[in-house]
mmCIF file of C-alpha atoms in Angstrom:
data_model
loop_
_atom_site.group_PDB
_atom_site.id
_atom_site.type_symbol
_atom_site.label_atom_id
_atom_site.label_comp_id
_atom_site.label_asym_id
_atom_site.label_seq_id
_atom_site.Cartn_x
_atom_site.Cartn_y
_atom_site.Cartn_z
ATOM 1 C CA MET I 1 288.150 -95.476 271.069
ATOM 2 C CA LEU I 2 287.544 -92.057 272.550
ATOM 3 C CA ALA I 3 288.614 -89.002 270.643
ATOM 4 C CA ARG I 4 291.011 -86.679 272.353
ATOM 5 C CA LEU I 5 289.517 -83.335 273.156
ATOM 6 C CA ARG I 6 291.664 -80.299 272.664
ATOM 7 C CA SER I 7 291.203 -77.255 274.757
ATOM 8 C CA THR I 8 289.567 -74.419 272.845
ATOM 9 C CA GLU I 9 291.462 -71.872 274.883
ATOM 10 C CA PRO I 10 294.885 -70.976 273.521
ATOM 11 C CA VAL I 11 297.904 -71.901 275.590
ATOM 12 C CA HIS I 12 300.041 -68.851 276.262
ATOM 13 C CA ASP I 13 303.664 -68.762 277.249
ATOM 14 C CA ALA I 14 305.525 -66.268 279.420
ATOM 15 C CA ALA I 15 306.413 -64.086 276.423
ATOM 16 C CA TYR I 16 302.700 -63.577 275.638
ATOM 17 C CA PHE I 17 301.926 -62.373 279.148
ATOM 18 C CA ARG I 18 305.083 -60.246 279.239
ATOM 19 C CA ARG I 19 303.927 -58.478 276.056
ATOM 20 C CA ALA I 20 300.315 -58.179 277.241
ATOM 21 C CA LEU I 21 301.318 -56.704 280.592
ATOM 22 C CA LYS I 22 304.326 -54.825 279.212
ATOM 23 C CA ILE I 23 306.613 -56.535 281.728
ATOM 24 C CA PRO I 24 310.262 -55.693 281.072
ATOM 25 C CA ARG I 25 312.626 -58.482 280.092
ATOM 26 C CA PRO I 26 315.168 -59.607 282.656
ATOM 27 C CA GLY I 27 318.606 -58.104 282.132
ATOM 28 C CA PRO I 28 321.695 -60.000 281.027
ATOM 29 C CA GLU I 29 323.070 -60.048 284.597
ATOM 30 C CA TYR I 30 319.904 -61.794 285.783
ATOM 31 C CA LEU I 31 320.095 -64.351 282.970
ATOM 32 C CA MET I 32 323.788 -65.021 283.631
ATOM 33 C CA ALA I 33 323.129 -65.456 287.367
ATOM 34 C CA GLU I 34 320.253 -67.841 286.626
ATOM 35 C CA LYS I 35 322.410 -69.883 284.250
ATOM 36 C CA ALA I 36 325.297 -69.998 286.740
ATOM 37 C CA SER I 37 322.947 -71.147 289.499
ATOM 38 C CA ARG I 38 321.481 -73.903 287.342
ATOM 39 C CA GLU I 39 324.943 -75.071 286.256
ATOM 40 C CA ALA I 40 326.218 -75.095 289.847
ATOM 41 C CA SER I 41 323.185 -77.114 290.970
ATOM 42 C CA ALA I 42 323.668 -79.583 288.120
ATOM 43 C CA ASN I 43 327.366 -79.940 288.968
ATOM 44 C CA LEU I 44 326.572 -80.579 292.634
ATOM 45 C CA ARG I 45 323.917 -83.137 291.693
ATOM 46 C CA SER I 46 326.370 -84.887 289.341
ATOM 47 C CA LEU I 47 329.052 -85.110 292.028
ATOM 48 C CA THR I 48 326.550 -86.420 294.570
ATOM 49 C CA GLU I 49 325.404 -89.101 292.132
ATOM 50 C CA ARG I 50 329.045 -90.066 291.448
ATOM 51 C CA ARG I 51 329.708 -90.414 295.173
ATOM 52 C CA GLU I 52 326.613 -92.562 295.687
ATOM 53 C CA SER I 53 327.409 -94.771 292.700
ATOM 54 C CA LEU I 54 330.966 -95.193 293.993
ATOM 55 C CA LYS I 55 329.590 -96.353 297.362
ATOM 56 C CA VAL I 56 327.244 -98.814 295.671
ATOM 57 C CA GLU I 57 329.970 -100.049 293.343
ATOM 58 C CA ARG I 58 332.182 -100.643 296.352
ATOM 59 C CA THR I 59 329.621 -102.741 298.240
ATOM 60 C CA VAL I 60 328.048 -104.770 295.414
ATOM 61 C CA GLU I 61 329.743 -107.997 294.395
ATOM 62 C CA ASN I 62 330.077 -108.132 290.613
ATOM 63 C CA PRO I 63 331.820 -111.196 289.172
ATOM 64 C CA GLY I 64 332.421 -109.412 285.868
ATOM 65 C CA LYS I 65 334.226 -106.492 287.455
ATOM 66 C CA ASN I 66 337.094 -106.284 289.913
ATOM 67 C CA ARG I 67 336.473 -104.634 293.270
ATOM 68 C CA ILE I 68 338.028 -101.274 293.869
ATOM 69 C CA PRO I 69 341.025 -101.634 296.211
ATOM 70 C CA ASP I 70 340.599 -100.013 299.629
ATOM 71 C CA ALA I 71 343.359 -97.444 299.154
ATOM 72 C CA THR I 72 342.003 -96.430 295.743
ATOM 73 C CA TYR I 73 338.468 -96.201 297.102
ATOM 74 C CA ARG I 74 339.545 -94.019 300.036
ATOM 75 C CA ALA I 75 341.526 -91.711 297.730
ATOM 76 C CA MET I 76 338.638 -91.438 295.249
ATOM 77 C CA HIS I 77 336.143 -90.870 298.062
ATOM 78 C CA ALA I 78 338.298 -88.163 299.683
ATOM 79 C CA ASP I 79 338.738 -86.454 296.307
ATOM 80 C CA LEU I 80 334.985 -86.558 295.675
ATOM 81 C CA GLU I 81 334.283 -85.153 299.141
ATOM 82 C CA ALA I 82 336.652 -82.241 298.477
ATOM 83 C CA GLN I 83 334.984 -81.601 295.120
ATOM 84 C CA LEU I 84 331.549 -81.819 296.759
ATOM 85 C CA THR I 85 332.509 -79.284 299.420
ATOM 86 C CA ALA I 86 333.746 -76.854 296.768
ATOM 87 C CA ALA I 87 330.631 -77.467 294.645
ATOM 88 C CA GLN I 88 328.351 -76.803 297.629
ATOM 89 C CA VAL I 89 330.052 -73.465 298.269
ATOM 90 C CA THR I 90 329.833 -72.546 294.581
ATOM 91 C CA GLU I 91 326.175 -73.562 294.415
ATOM 92 C CA ARG I 92 325.330 -71.585 297.556
ATOM 93 C CA GLU I 93 327.072 -68.455 296.213
ATOM 94 C CA ALA I 94 325.463 -68.778 292.774
ATOM 95 C CA LEU I 95 322.022 -69.254 294.317
ATOM 96 C CA ALA I 96 322.502 -66.214 296.577
ATOM 97 C CA GLU I 97 323.565 -64.105 293.575
ATOM 98 C CA TRP I 98 320.577 -65.275 291.537
ATOM 99 C CA ASN I 99 318.173 -64.621 294.424
ATOM 100 C CA SER I 100 319.495 -61.068 294.803
ATOM 101 C CA ARG I 101 319.170 -60.468 291.027
ATOM 102 C CA LYS I 102 315.686 -62.004 291.104
ATOM 103 C CA ALA I 103 314.604 -59.735 293.959
ATOM 104 C CA ALA I 104 315.897 -56.661 292.106
ATOM 105 C CA TYR I 105 314.114 -57.761 288.913
ATOM 106 C CA HIS I 106 310.843 -58.361 290.801
ATOM 107 C CA ASP I 107 311.077 -54.894 292.376
ATOM 108 C CA HIS I 108 311.654 -53.385 288.929
ATOM 109 C CA VAL I 109 308.648 -55.262 287.508
ATOM 110 C CA ARG I 110 306.453 -54.200 290.440
ATOM 111 C CA ALA I 111 307.406 -50.556 289.906
ATOM 112 C CA THR I 112 306.775 -50.817 286.158
ATOM 113 C CA LEU I 113 303.379 -52.462 286.640
ATOM 114 C CA ALA I 114 302.413 -49.946 289.331
ATOM 115 C CA ALA I 115 303.214 -47.111 286.927
ATOM 116 C CA ASP I 116 301.194 -48.819 284.173
ATOM 117 C CA ILE I 117 298.247 -49.315 286.526
ATOM 118 C CA ASP I 118 298.396 -45.677 287.666
ATOM 119 C CA GLY I 119 298.528 -44.532 284.049
ATOM 120 C CA LEU I 120 295.589 -46.746 283.130
ATOM 121 C CA GLY I 121 293.629 -45.433 286.109
ATOM 122 C CA ALA I 122 294.286 -41.848 284.987
ATOM 123 C CA LEU I 123 293.140 -42.674 281.446
ATOM 124 C CA ILE I 124 289.946 -44.266 282.757
ATOM 125 C CA CYS I 125 289.209 -41.260 284.989
ATOM 126 C CA ASN I 126 289.906 -38.905 282.081
ATOM 127 C CA HIS I 127 287.573 -40.897 279.825
ATOM 128 C CA LEU I 128 284.833 -40.942 282.475
ATOM 129 C CA ASP I 129 285.172 -37.172 282.927
ATOM 130 C CA GLN I 130 284.695 -36.684 279.180
ATOM 131 C CA VAL I 131 281.571 -38.871 279.090
#
């Protein structure tokens, strides 16, 4: 049996690189927008899966389970479609909000890193002038 080889290089997470590069943490608005977007996407996915399972349940013959009556199926399907439409709007709005927060955060990080790079360049030039 072959032995598993472990990488000798350490595995770093985002927090390590954030500290090493002095990248600012995202603000609470960004985190809330990200969470809202993920929840809206999960809700939309859940409703879509419910609709698809309802369609399959309607078409598959199962001797152990009664078929859904036509009127009940139409009412459930119409209700799911209304919920899906509302969930799509919510998901679209949450994603747009998160994208705007993400763009603002990326601009802030770019400005911070540019200032750090300029400062480092000045320190290097100062050190070279002294040598």
